[in-house]
Structure formats: structure tokens, C-alpha cells
């Protein structure tokens, strides 16, 4: 009991220190203005087509509404709502297809106005931006209210559109203020600590950017928190239940603290596009939509001169279940063809399925013009690297295709002249000490009906132990045999080398079927796939240990094992030695100690 009391006191003390630390960082010297265009997409459409004025208007389709005019919002129609639901709420609802080129044009006009007040303004979307107007107010000797009114008038004069503005000491509160007097209004919160804390005290937590529906329900149902002030009252619970970064965010919200410094420009982390459509399970139609998404994503990436490595496929089923599947490519890509290669595999692994939304996202980006950014080298790249100028005529692979079906490219490795690795020439043999020639081969795509074999041989076979190569004589090389890759229902790798103790290479057929047992795991399940590979490796090692315990070790195997007699510390105990303590006995013992 004493321990629990001491722990509670410690948590309360930590929370109190956190609040004091955050309060000391309060900055009231900056003036931030947040602008938000009023029903931007709908207002642009009305501006282009005045006959729509006064009518309930929705920009989007029956599948999804991007935005709605204020006349439509009176009936409950809102953004991110399916169009058919909007029609039920408002039978006279008028739909207009989105025109993003038109919206981008008007957005550029507003940004030209923003640059007059803050050249380093932060645009968060086409219709929202943060401006630091501290310097403008001081240099021109105008009040905050005058600056906000002047900015809104300039935007209306340049575009014919209206916007709302909010002014506060930091960006977080400025965004909340811009929503108070919408549409075509403004709200100014003075740079005073008491004014800020009073404003935040009764503010619902849902109004804060970063607190969504799920977090709101969690805080309200578990801790009874509904307003920002109640976060400070439950500060100890927040520090005990959430991570340090989350607790700091919640306490900052309770104190009314937000960002005051202009954020530094950082490179885009990801780029995506998605489309909503009527639910369908037609595979040909789904692949056609995937093709369009890949084309749009490739165009967007090429316009910004970006390439990426991690491709994520987003799917929403007819039952509104959201799935995401991701894969990481070997090289940086941004072309439609390369994106489709991986996107098709991800989608194929999920079919058959009825979908109503599909999206593609590329992350792990880099600038296409940045030559200093290099892809991290992997073991696969090391063993596959070769010198294009070194062509000594290695024996090529033989291919047999008896199916006559569709073909696809695969890679086969052939050994070419190895170079003796000498300790004195480490720096000079980076790309020459170990060569493997990669050749593109046609292999039938079907697994059940296709049969082909790839025989790989070498004129100068050798064993490389990482320190150098050793050429084999005829007797030794003939007894070792050659490697053969066969496709017969399932992909299997046969290694005729009898002296090797390494397990067979573990591959995934079509990037989702285990080549050893046929178990299916899509590429998105990276941790599960790693555990599955570890299982096969452990199984192989156990088999080898069983063989080693029953027979004498060969000289080759003794040479491969480390010369250490120290027993491993991770050796599993036998089932007889394992003792399990019942959970009730554990708590009884804990209570006695307390």
C-alpha cells in the first residue's frame, strides 16, 4: 500500500513539474493570423457559374462530397459525406464535379496576397494558411484588427471570394479563432496570458487540431475530459497513461500553448492519390482504376522531381473496412510502369474483393536531382554487383519453357571470374573482388502448369569464405555439382553442395507465397513474414543439430563452426525444468511483500 501511495505522489509531482516547465516556455511576443476560405470549392464554382448562387450546392459525386455550400449545410450536408446520404438530407442538392485546376488557380491568387504580409507564410492546403503578421503591424503601425480586415479585403478584391480570419499569440489558437465568426468574419484574441487561459478554459477539446473523434471519445469516456481546462485537472492521469510526447501535447492544449516560430521548410514525406467509386468486385475494372491512380501519382511525382521507395496501397471494402498494404522497392522509382509492377502485386494478393475506394501513396521520398542521396547498399546488391567492362564469357543459363503462356522477367545468377581478395588491396577491389552476373530471363508466370529449369554452371567454380576465393580441382568441383532452380507448381531451390551447412534460400513466390511450405502472406505483413522465415531457419538448424549429435563431424563442418567451448546462454530449457507460477499465487506473493 505504501508503494502505491508513493507512486501516486511521484506521478502528481511529475505532472506539476511538466506544467511549470511548459508555462515557462509561453511566448506572447508573436502575432499569428490564420485564414480559411469560406466553402472554397463551392464558392469558386458559384463564382464561375452565378446561376448556382443561392442553391444548395455540393462539389463531388454520389460517392463522396468534397465540400458543400452554406445553403446545403443548413440541411446537414457536409464534406466527407457520401453523396447519396446528402441527397436524402437535401433532395434539391445540386452536384458539381471538382475542377482542381480551377481551384489551384484561385489558390495562387490568394497566396500572392499572403506574400505581401508574410513572405514565409505557411500554406497547409489550397484554402488555408498561417501568417506571422508581427512585423507588418510594427512596421506599418497598424493594429491587429486593421491588418486582418485589410488582408480579407485584399483577397476579396483579387479573387472575388471571401475568407475568415483568426488572430492569436500562436498558430493552434489562431486556427480555432478563424472558425468563430465564419463566414466572412474575423476574431482577435489579445496577446495576454489571462485572456488566453480564459478562452481555452471552456473550449471543447474537439476544436483543437490534432484531437479527432477517437481521441475525444477516449479522453471523455475514460477520464471524463471534455474541455481543455479539464486536461490540467487530470494532468497526473495523462502523464501516467500516455507517452511523454502525447502528455506534453495535452498539457500544452490545456495551457493554450502552440507553435510561435515559423516552421522550417522540410521536404515532403509522402505523396498520394485516391479515388472513391461505386462498390464493385470486377477485377478488370479495379485494375483499370489502379492504372489511372498509378498514372496520376507518377505525374505528380515527376512534376515535383521526386522519387520514392515505399509504395502503399489503400483499399476500402464495400463494408467500409479499410486495408493498407505496403512494399519497399529496391530502387527509387517515379514512373507509372514501375509503380504498376508493385501495385498490381499488392492488389492481386487481396482479390477477390468488393471495393469502393482505392488509393496509392509513395513515401520514403528523395529529390530526383539530388545526386548526393544514395540508396543504402544491401547484401543482395553486393553479391549481385559486377563490372560492366569485365566480360570474360561466363557460361550462360539454359532455359526451357514448355507452357507457352505469359512470361515475365526473373533474374538468374551466373558465376564469373572471381578475383583473389587480398588484405592489401581492400580499397582497390570494391567492385572487383566478388562478381556475379545478373541476366534477365523469361520464366512462365503460371505456377501450376509451367515447368522450366535453369542450370547454372561456371568454368572456374570456387568457394569464397569472405576472405578470399579458392579454386576447386576437377574432382572436388564435380562432387559439389551445380545449382539448379526449378519451377514445378512451387518455386524450389535445390543445392547439390553437400558440404554446406547453410539453410536453403527462402523466397516468396509472386511476393506472397512461401516457397518452402506454400503458406500465403501478403507483402504488407513484414513482421509476420520475418517470423515465418525465422521459423524455417530454426527448423533447419534443429535438423542439422540432430544430425551432428548422431554422427561425426566432417572437417569442413568443423572448420565452419566457431572454435569456442563456451555453452550458449540462450539454450532452451527442457520442459521438465520449466515451472509456471499461477497468476493468483503471484498476486498473493506480491501482497505479502507489500
mmCIF file of N, CA, C and O in Angstrom, residues 444-528:
data_model
loop_
_atom_site.group_PDB
_atom_site.id
_atom_site.type_symbol
_atom_site.label_atom_id
_atom_site.label_comp_id
_atom_site.label_asym_id
_atom_site.label_seq_id
_atom_site.Cartn_x
_atom_site.Cartn_y
_atom_site.Cartn_z
ATOM 1 N N UNK A 444 7.941 -18.666 -67.250
ATOM 2 C CA UNK A 444 6.473 -18.663 -67.284
ATOM 3 C C UNK A 444 5.896 -18.155 -65.987
ATOM 4 O O UNK A 444 6.412 -18.447 -64.919
ATOM 5 N N UNK A 445 4.796 -17.395 -66.099
ATOM 6 C CA UNK A 445 4.179 -16.820 -64.915
ATOM 7 C C UNK A 445 3.374 -17.844 -64.135
ATOM 8 O O UNK A 445 3.331 -17.834 -62.923
ATOM 9 N N UNK A 446 2.687 -18.737 -64.796
ATOM 10 C CA UNK A 446 1.859 -19.706 -64.092
ATOM 11 C C UNK A 446 2.689 -20.666 -63.280
ATOM 12 O O UNK A 446 3.757 -21.098 -63.685
ATOM 13 N N UNK A 447 2.222 -21.041 -62.101
ATOM 14 C CA UNK A 447 2.970 -21.922 -61.218
ATOM 15 C C UNK A 447 2.531 -23.371 -61.353
ATOM 16 O O UNK A 447 3.287 -24.274 -61.063
ATOM 17 N N UNK A 448 1.279 -23.617 -61.740
ATOM 18 C CA UNK A 448 0.762 -24.978 -61.741
ATOM 19 C C UNK A 448 1.076 -25.733 -63.030
ATOM 20 O O UNK A 448 1.289 -26.934 -63.014
ATOM 21 N N UNK A 449 1.052 -25.025 -64.145
ATOM 22 C CA UNK A 449 1.208 -25.712 -65.405
ATOM 23 C C UNK A 449 2.561 -25.494 -66.047
ATOM 24 O O UNK A 449 2.898 -26.166 -67.015
ATOM 25 N N UNK A 450 3.367 -24.552 -65.543
ATOM 26 C CA UNK A 450 4.629 -24.220 -66.177
ATOM 27 C C UNK A 450 5.759 -25.023 -65.547
ATOM 28 O O UNK A 450 5.821 -25.199 -64.343
ATOM 29 N N UNK A 451 6.685 -25.449 -66.411
ATOM 30 C CA UNK A 451 7.871 -26.141 -65.926
ATOM 31 C C UNK A 451 9.065 -25.589 -66.679
ATOM 32 O O UNK A 451 9.064 -25.531 -67.888
ATOM 33 N N UNK A 452 10.054 -25.204 -65.962
ATOM 34 C CA UNK A 452 11.280 -24.789 -66.606
ATOM 35 C C UNK A 452 12.415 -25.005 -65.648
ATOM 36 O O UNK A 452 12.207 -25.100 -64.450
ATOM 37 N N UNK A 453 13.593 -25.106 -66.153
ATOM 38 C CA UNK A 453 14.765 -25.291 -65.316
ATOM 39 C C UNK A 453 15.854 -24.358 -65.778
ATOM 40 O O UNK A 453 15.979 -24.059 -66.952
ATOM 41 N N UNK A 454 16.645 -23.890 -64.835
ATOM 42 C CA UNK A 454 17.750 -23.001 -65.126
ATOM 43 C C UNK A 454 19.003 -23.640 -64.572
ATOM 44 O O UNK A 454 19.165 -23.730 -63.354
ATOM 45 N N UNK A 455 19.853 -24.121 -65.419
ATOM 46 C CA UNK A 455 21.092 -24.743 -64.995
ATOM 47 C C UNK A 455 22.200 -23.723 -65.058
ATOM 48 O O UNK A 455 22.451 -23.133 -66.096
ATOM 49 N N UNK A 456 22.856 -23.513 -63.954
ATOM 50 C CA UNK A 456 23.893 -22.513 -63.866
ATOM 51 C C UNK A 456 25.204 -23.213 -63.608
ATOM 52 O O UNK A 456 25.327 -23.978 -62.661
ATOM 53 N N UNK A 457 26.173 -22.996 -64.441
ATOM 54 C CA UNK A 457 27.484 -23.602 -64.261
ATOM 55 C C UNK A 457 28.548 -22.559 -64.458
ATOM 56 O O UNK A 457 28.313 -21.492 -64.989
ATOM 57 N N UNK A 458 29.737 -22.882 -64.076
ATOM 58 C CA UNK A 458 30.840 -21.940 -64.171
ATOM 59 C C UNK A 458 32.075 -22.650 -64.644
ATOM 60 O O UNK A 458 32.326 -23.793 -64.305
ATOM 61 N N UNK A 459 32.870 -21.932 -65.422
ATOM 62 C CA UNK A 459 34.110 -22.501 -65.897
ATOM 63 C C UNK A 459 35.155 -22.523 -64.805
ATOM 64 O O UNK A 459 36.062 -23.353 -64.825
ATOM 65 N N UNK A 460 35.070 -21.631 -63.845
ATOM 66 C CA UNK A 460 36.022 -21.577 -62.746
ATOM 67 C C UNK A 460 35.278 -21.527 -61.423
ATOM 68 O O UNK A 460 35.177 -20.481 -60.804
ATOM 69 N N UNK A 461 34.707 -22.620 -60.981
ATOM 70 C CA UNK A 461 33.972 -22.573 -59.707
ATOM 71 C C UNK A 461 34.923 -22.413 -58.540
ATOM 72 O O UNK A 461 36.057 -22.868 -58.601
ATOM 73 N N UNK A 462 34.439 -21.786 -57.472
ATOM 74 C CA UNK A 462 35.270 -21.606 -56.289
ATOM 75 C C UNK A 462 34.386 -21.438 -55.081
ATOM 76 O O UNK A 462 33.184 -21.226 -55.196
ATOM 77 N N UNK A 463 34.971 -21.553 -53.926
ATOM 78 C CA UNK A 463 34.302 -21.288 -52.656
ATOM 79 C C UNK A 463 34.892 -20.021 -52.087
ATOM 80 O O UNK A 463 36.104 -19.891 -51.989
ATOM 81 N N UNK A 464 34.049 -19.085 -51.724
ATOM 82 C CA UNK A 464 34.525 -17.817 -51.154
ATOM 83 C C UNK A 464 34.062 -17.747 -49.709
ATOM 84 O O UNK A 464 32.879 -17.879 -49.427
ATOM 85 N N UNK A 465 35.014 -17.575 -48.790
ATOM 86 C CA UNK A 465 34.660 -17.552 -47.376
ATOM 87 C C UNK A 465 34.645 -16.143 -46.813
ATOM 88 O O UNK A 465 34.652 -15.955 -45.620
ATOM 89 N N UNK A 466 34.593 -15.156 -47.695
ATOM 90 C CA UNK A 466 34.583 -13.774 -47.231
ATOM 91 C C UNK A 466 35.964 -13.173 -47.138
ATOM 92 O O UNK A 466 36.118 -11.964 -47.078
ATOM 93 N N UNK A 467 37.018 -14.031 -47.108
ATOM 94 C CA UNK A 467 38.380 -13.529 -47.043
ATOM 95 C C UNK A 467 39.146 -13.755 -48.329
ATOM 96 O O UNK A 467 40.167 -13.161 -48.580
ATOM 97 N N UNK A 468 38.659 -14.622 -49.157
ATOM 98 C CA UNK A 468 39.339 -14.886 -50.409
ATOM 99 C C UNK A 468 38.685 -16.019 -51.130
ATOM 100 O O UNK A 468 37.838 -16.732 -50.604
ATOM 101 N N UNK A 469 39.067 -16.296 -52.354
ATOM 102 C CA UNK A 469 38.489 -17.370 -53.134
ATOM 103 C C UNK A 469 39.472 -18.502 -53.289
ATOM 104 O O UNK A 469 40.688 -18.323 -53.322
ATOM 105 N N UNK A 470 38.951 -19.703 -53.397
ATOM 106 C CA UNK A 470 39.789 -20.880 -53.582
ATOM 107 C C UNK A 470 39.243 -21.670 -54.729
ATOM 108 O O UNK A 470 38.097 -22.105 -54.723
ATOM 109 N N UNK A 471 40.079 -21.868 -55.732
ATOM 110 C CA UNK A 471 39.632 -22.574 -56.921
ATOM 111 C C UNK A 471 39.614 -24.069 -56.648
ATOM 112 O O UNK A 471 40.504 -24.623 -55.998
ATOM 113 N N UNK A 472 38.602 -24.763 -57.134
ATOM 114 C CA UNK A 472 38.429 -26.178 -56.887
ATOM 115 C C UNK A 472 39.046 -26.995 -58.004
ATOM 116 O O UNK A 472 39.047 -26.596 -59.164
ATOM 117 N N UNK A 473 39.506 -28.163 -57.625
ATOM 118 C CA UNK A 473 40.001 -29.052 -58.667
ATOM 119 C C UNK A 473 38.836 -29.776 -59.313
ATOM 120 O O UNK A 473 37.687 -29.623 -58.921
ATOM 121 N N UNK A 474 39.128 -30.595 -60.299
ATOM 122 C CA UNK A 474 38.063 -31.229 -61.063
ATOM 123 C C UNK A 474 37.263 -32.196 -60.209
ATOM 124 O O UNK A 474 36.041 -32.259 -60.284
ATOM 125 N N UNK A 475 37.977 -32.979 -59.355
ATOM 126 C CA UNK A 475 37.260 -33.960 -58.540
ATOM 127 C C UNK A 475 36.335 -33.284 -57.545
ATOM 128 O O UNK A 475 35.197 -33.692 -57.347
ATOM 129 N N UNK A 476 36.872 -32.233 -56.928
ATOM 130 C CA UNK A 476 36.057 -31.533 -55.936
ATOM 131 C C UNK A 476 34.863 -30.856 -56.572
ATOM 132 O O UNK A 476 33.754 -30.914 -56.078
ATOM 133 N N UNK A 477 35.119 -30.201 -57.719
ATOM 134 C CA UNK A 477 34.019 -29.476 -58.356
ATOM 135 C C UNK A 477 32.970 -30.414 -58.890
ATOM 136 O O UNK A 477 31.782 -30.125 -58.856
ATOM 137 N N UNK A 478 33.348 -31.559 -59.365
ATOM 138 C CA UNK A 478 32.354 -32.489 -59.889
ATOM 139 C C UNK A 478 31.518 -33.090 -58.783
ATOM 140 O O UNK A 478 30.354 -33.411 -58.964
ATOM 141 N N UNK A 479 32.134 -33.261 -57.587
ATOM 142 C CA UNK A 479 31.365 -33.821 -56.479
ATOM 143 C C UNK A 479 30.406 -32.814 -55.886
ATOM 144 O O UNK A 479 29.383 -33.173 -55.328
ATOM 145 N N UNK A 480 30.737 -31.526 -56.028
ATOM 146 C CA UNK A 480 29.848 -30.498 -55.482
ATOM 147 C C UNK A 480 28.622 -30.327 -56.353
ATOM 148 O O UNK A 480 27.548 -30.016 -55.863
ATOM 149 N N UNK A 481 28.801 -30.433 -57.656
ATOM 150 C CA UNK A 481 27.664 -30.255 -58.541
ATOM 151 C C UNK A 481 27.376 -28.786 -58.773
ATOM 152 O O UNK A 481 28.140 -27.912 -58.408
ATOM 153 N N UNK A 482 26.280 -28.516 -59.412
ATOM 154 C CA UNK A 482 25.866 -27.143 -59.720
ATOM 155 C C UNK A 482 24.509 -26.880 -59.125
ATOM 156 O O UNK A 482 23.772 -27.804 -58.771
ATOM 157 N N UNK A 483 24.183 -25.591 -59.044
ATOM 158 C CA UNK A 483 22.875 -25.185 -58.505
ATOM 159 C C UNK A 483 21.834 -25.214 -59.601
ATOM 160 O O UNK A 483 22.083 -24.783 -60.711
ATOM 161 N N UNK A 484 20.661 -25.692 -59.281
ATOM 162 C CA UNK A 484 19.568 -25.764 -60.250
ATOM 163 C C UNK A 484 18.325 -25.159 -59.635
ATOM 164 O O UNK A 484 17.967 -25.496 -58.510
ATOM 165 N N UNK A 485 17.677 -24.281 -60.374
ATOM 166 C CA UNK A 485 16.425 -23.675 -59.940
ATOM 167 C C UNK A 485 15.305 -24.248 -60.784
ATOM 168 O O UNK A 485 15.339 -24.151 -62.004
ATOM 169 N N UNK A 486 14.326 -24.869 -60.165
ATOM 170 C CA UNK A 486 13.225 -25.494 -60.889
ATOM 171 C C UNK A 486 11.905 -24.885 -60.458
ATOM 172 O O UNK A 486 11.716 -24.576 -59.299
ATOM 173 N N UNK A 487 11.019 -24.752 -61.423
ATOM 174 C CA UNK A 487 9.670 -24.277 -61.169
ATOM 175 C C UNK A 487 8.724 -25.421 -61.484
ATOM 176 O O UNK A 487 8.543 -25.771 -62.631
ATOM 177 N N UNK A 488 8.118 -25.973 -60.441
ATOM 178 C CA UNK A 488 7.205 -27.100 -60.626
ATOM 179 C C UNK A 488 6.082 -26.971 -59.614
ATOM 180 O O UNK A 488 6.127 -27.539 -58.540
ATOM 181 N N UNK A 489 5.069 -26.205 -59.968
ATOM 182 C CA UNK A 489 3.978 -25.963 -59.022
ATOM 183 C C UNK A 489 4.373 -24.907 -58.020
ATOM 184 O O UNK A 489 3.738 -23.907 -57.860
ATOM 185 N N UNK A 490 5.496 -25.146 -57.294
ATOM 186 C CA UNK A 490 6.029 -24.171 -56.355
ATOM 187 C C UNK A 490 7.489 -23.955 -56.676
ATOM 188 O O UNK A 490 8.184 -24.856 -57.142
ATOM 189 N N UNK A 491 7.978 -22.780 -56.375
ATOM 190 C CA UNK A 491 9.368 -22.463 -56.620
ATOM 191 C C UNK A 491 10.229 -23.141 -55.577
ATOM 192 O O UNK A 491 10.005 -22.997 -54.388
ATOM 193 N N UNK A 492 11.221 -23.907 -56.001
ATOM 194 C CA UNK A 492 12.101 -24.615 -55.085
ATOM 195 C C UNK A 492 13.533 -24.417 -55.532
ATOM 196 O O UNK A 492 13.817 -24.441 -56.725
ATOM 197 N N UNK A 493 14.435 -24.223 -54.593
ATOM 198 C CA UNK A 493 15.841 -24.072 -54.906
ATOM 199 C C UNK A 493 16.573 -25.319 -54.422
ATOM 200 O O UNK A 493 16.547 -25.640 -53.236
ATOM 201 N N UNK A 494 17.207 -26.044 -55.326
ATOM 202 C CA UNK A 494 17.939 -27.251 -54.989
ATOM 203 C C UNK A 494 19.420 -26.945 -55.008
ATOM 204 O O UNK A 494 19.934 -26.422 -55.991
ATOM 205 N N UNK A 495 20.110 -27.265 -53.962
ATOM 206 C CA UNK A 495 21.542 -27.051 -53.880
ATOM 207 C C UNK A 495 22.214 -28.392 -53.730
ATOM 208 O O UNK A 495 22.001 -29.095 -52.740
ATOM 209 N N UNK A 496 23.015 -28.758 -54.700
ATOM 210 C CA UNK A 496 23.658 -30.058 -54.679
ATOM 211 C C UNK A 496 24.936 -30.055 -53.881
ATOM 212 O O UNK A 496 25.620 -31.075 -53.785
ATOM 213 N N UNK A 497 25.309 -28.918 -53.301
ATOM 214 C CA UNK A 497 26.523 -28.854 -52.500
ATOM 215 C C UNK A 497 26.266 -29.513 -51.164
ATOM 216 O O UNK A 497 25.499 -29.035 -50.346
ATOM 217 N N UNK A 498 26.942 -30.627 -50.923
ATOM 218 C CA UNK A 498 26.650 -31.419 -49.735
ATOM 219 C C UNK A 498 27.399 -30.928 -48.511
ATOM 220 O O UNK A 498 27.026 -31.282 -47.403
ATOM 221 N N UNK A 499 28.424 -30.102 -48.694
ATOM 222 C CA UNK A 499 29.224 -29.690 -47.553
ATOM 223 C C UNK A 499 28.749 -28.386 -46.934
ATOM 224 O O UNK A 499 29.326 -27.917 -45.982
ATOM 225 N N UNK A 500 27.743 -27.788 -47.491
ATOM 226 C CA UNK A 500 27.274 -26.507 -46.958
ATOM 227 C C UNK A 500 26.277 -26.743 -45.850
ATOM 228 O O UNK A 500 25.369 -27.542 -45.968
ATOM 229 N N UNK A 501 26.446 -25.992 -44.757
ATOM 230 C CA UNK A 501 25.522 -26.113 -43.624
ATOM 231 C C UNK A 501 24.507 -24.997 -43.577
ATOM 232 O O UNK A 501 23.740 -24.889 -42.645
ATOM 233 N N UNK A 502 24.512 -24.163 -44.582
ATOM 234 C CA UNK A 502 23.562 -23.048 -44.592
ATOM 235 C C UNK A 502 22.202 -23.519 -45.069
ATOM 236 O O UNK A 502 22.104 -24.339 -45.968
ATOM 237 N N UNK A 503 21.102 -22.971 -44.512
ATOM 238 C CA UNK A 503 19.777 -23.370 -44.965
ATOM 239 C C UNK A 503 19.497 -22.840 -46.349
ATOM 240 O O UNK A 503 20.073 -21.872 -46.800
ATOM 241 N N UNK A 504 18.557 -23.492 -47.053
ATOM 242 C CA UNK A 504 18.183 -23.056 -48.394
ATOM 243 C C UNK A 504 17.614 -21.648 -48.351
ATOM 244 O O UNK A 504 17.002 -21.231 -47.382
ATOM 245 N N UNK A 505 17.817 -20.941 -49.438
ATOM 246 C CA UNK A 505 17.315 -19.568 -49.520
ATOM 247 C C UNK A 505 15.792 -19.552 -49.470
ATOM 248 O O UNK A 505 15.145 -20.343 -50.122
ATOM 249 N N UNK A 506 15.272 -18.626 -48.689
ATOM 250 C CA UNK A 506 13.821 -18.541 -48.505
ATOM 251 C C UNK A 506 13.267 -17.461 -49.415
ATOM 252 O O UNK A 506 13.620 -16.292 -49.290
ATOM 253 N N UNK A 507 12.404 -17.854 -50.366
ATOM 254 C CA UNK A 507 11.823 -16.911 -51.316
ATOM 255 C C UNK A 507 10.307 -16.896 -51.190
ATOM 256 O O UNK A 507 9.708 -17.807 -50.623
ATOM 257 N N UNK A 508 9.711 -15.843 -51.757
ATOM 258 C CA UNK A 508 8.252 -15.708 -51.775
ATOM 259 C C UNK A 508 7.806 -15.699 -53.231
ATOM 260 O O UNK A 508 8.162 -14.808 -53.997
ATOM 261 N N UNK A 509 7.010 -16.689 -53.607
ATOM 262 C CA UNK A 509 6.500 -16.778 -54.967
ATOM 263 C C UNK A 509 5.408 -15.736 -55.156
ATOM 264 O O UNK A 509 4.492 -15.609 -54.330
ATOM 265 N N UNK A 510 5.513 -14.993 -56.268
ATOM 266 C CA UNK A 510 4.566 -13.905 -56.551
ATOM 267 C C UNK A 510 4.525 -12.918 -55.399
ATOM 268 O O UNK A 510 3.535 -12.222 -55.186
ATOM 269 N N UNK A 511 5.606 -12.902 -54.597
ATOM 270 C CA UNK A 511 5.763 -11.957 -53.492
ATOM 271 C C UNK A 511 4.771 -12.180 -52.354
ATOM 272 O O UNK A 511 4.553 -11.293 -51.537
ATOM 273 N N UNK A 512 4.141 -13.378 -52.303
ATOM 274 C CA UNK A 512 3.254 -13.619 -51.157
ATOM 275 C C UNK A 512 3.095 -15.096 -50.800
ATOM 276 O O UNK A 512 2.448 -15.416 -49.801
ATOM 277 N N UNK A 513 3.671 -16.041 -51.552
ATOM 278 C CA UNK A 513 3.563 -17.469 -51.253
ATOM 279 C C UNK A 513 4.936 -17.990 -50.843
ATOM 280 O O UNK A 513 5.920 -17.818 -51.566
ATOM 281 N N UNK A 514 5.008 -18.619 -49.679
ATOM 282 C CA UNK A 514 6.265 -19.163 -49.186
ATOM 283 C C UNK A 514 6.712 -20.308 -50.092
ATOM 284 O O UNK A 514 5.942 -21.230 -50.377
ATOM 285 N N UNK A 515 7.967 -20.269 -50.531
ATOM 286 C CA UNK A 515 8.475 -21.286 -51.439
ATOM 287 C C UNK A 515 8.758 -22.612 -50.737
ATOM 288 O O UNK A 515 8.938 -23.638 -51.388
ATOM 289 N N UNK A 516 8.797 -22.615 -49.392
ATOM 290 C CA UNK A 516 9.134 -23.826 -48.654
ATOM 291 C C UNK A 516 7.909 -24.610 -48.187
ATOM 292 O O UNK A 516 7.937 -25.832 -48.149
ATOM 293 N N UNK A 517 6.844 -23.892 -47.809
ATOM 294 C CA UNK A 517 5.672 -24.598 -47.290
ATOM 295 C C UNK A 517 4.373 -24.182 -47.973
ATOM 296 O O UNK A 517 3.321 -24.756 -47.694
ATOM 297 N N UNK A 518 4.402 -23.160 -48.851
ATOM 298 C CA UNK A 518 3.198 -22.747 -49.554
ATOM 299 C C UNK A 518 2.298 -21.815 -48.771
ATOM 300 O O UNK A 518 1.215 -21.464 -49.226
ATOM 301 N N UNK A 519 2.719 -21.399 -47.570
ATOM 302 C CA UNK A 519 1.905 -20.506 -46.757
ATOM 303 C C UNK A 519 1.852 -19.125 -47.412
ATOM 304 O O UNK A 519 2.848 -18.642 -47.941
ATOM 305 N N UNK A 520 0.674 -18.467 -47.389
ATOM 306 C CA UNK A 520 0.474 -17.194 -48.062
ATOM 307 C C UNK A 520 0.493 -16.045 -47.064
ATOM 308 O O UNK A 520 -0.226 -16.050 -46.068
ATOM 309 N N UNK A 521 1.359 -15.049 -47.335
ATOM 310 C CA UNK A 521 1.443 -13.836 -46.526
ATOM 311 C C UNK A 521 1.686 -12.655 -47.453
ATOM 312 O O UNK A 521 2.718 -12.593 -48.124
ATOM 313 N N UNK A 522 0.761 -11.679 -47.547
ATOM 314 C CA UNK A 522 0.952 -10.523 -48.423
ATOM 315 C C UNK A 522 2.163 -9.708 -47.993
ATOM 316 O O UNK A 522 2.614 -9.791 -46.848
ATOM 317 N N UNK A 523 2.703 -8.882 -48.867
ATOM 318 C CA UNK A 523 3.901 -8.101 -48.552
ATOM 319 C C UNK A 523 3.727 -7.134 -47.399
ATOM 320 O O UNK A 523 4.702 -6.753 -46.787
ATOM 321 N N UNK A 524 2.491 -6.725 -47.096
ATOM 322 C CA UNK A 524 2.289 -5.760 -46.021
ATOM 323 C C UNK A 524 2.608 -6.301 -44.640
ATOM 324 O O UNK A 524 2.890 -5.546 -43.718
ATOM 325 N N UNK A 525 2.597 -7.632 -44.462
ATOM 326 C CA UNK A 525 2.831 -8.246 -43.164
ATOM 327 C C UNK A 525 4.331 -8.507 -43.000
ATOM 328 O O UNK A 525 4.789 -9.651 -43.009
ATOM 329 N N UNK A 526 5.107 -7.418 -42.815
ATOM 330 C CA UNK A 526 6.552 -7.558 -42.771
ATOM 331 C C UNK A 526 7.007 -8.340 -41.543
ATOM 332 O O UNK A 526 7.870 -9.215 -41.637
ATOM 333 N N UNK A 527 6.453 -8.032 -40.371
ATOM 334 C CA UNK A 527 6.875 -8.721 -39.156
ATOM 335 C C UNK A 527 6.484 -10.189 -39.200
ATOM 336 O O UNK A 527 7.277 -11.070 -38.808
ATOM 337 N N UNK A 528 5.269 -10.479 -39.682
ATOM 338 C CA UNK A 528 4.836 -11.872 -39.763
ATOM 339 C C UNK A 528 5.692 -12.658 -40.750
ATOM 340 O O UNK A 528 6.026 -13.826 -40.520
#
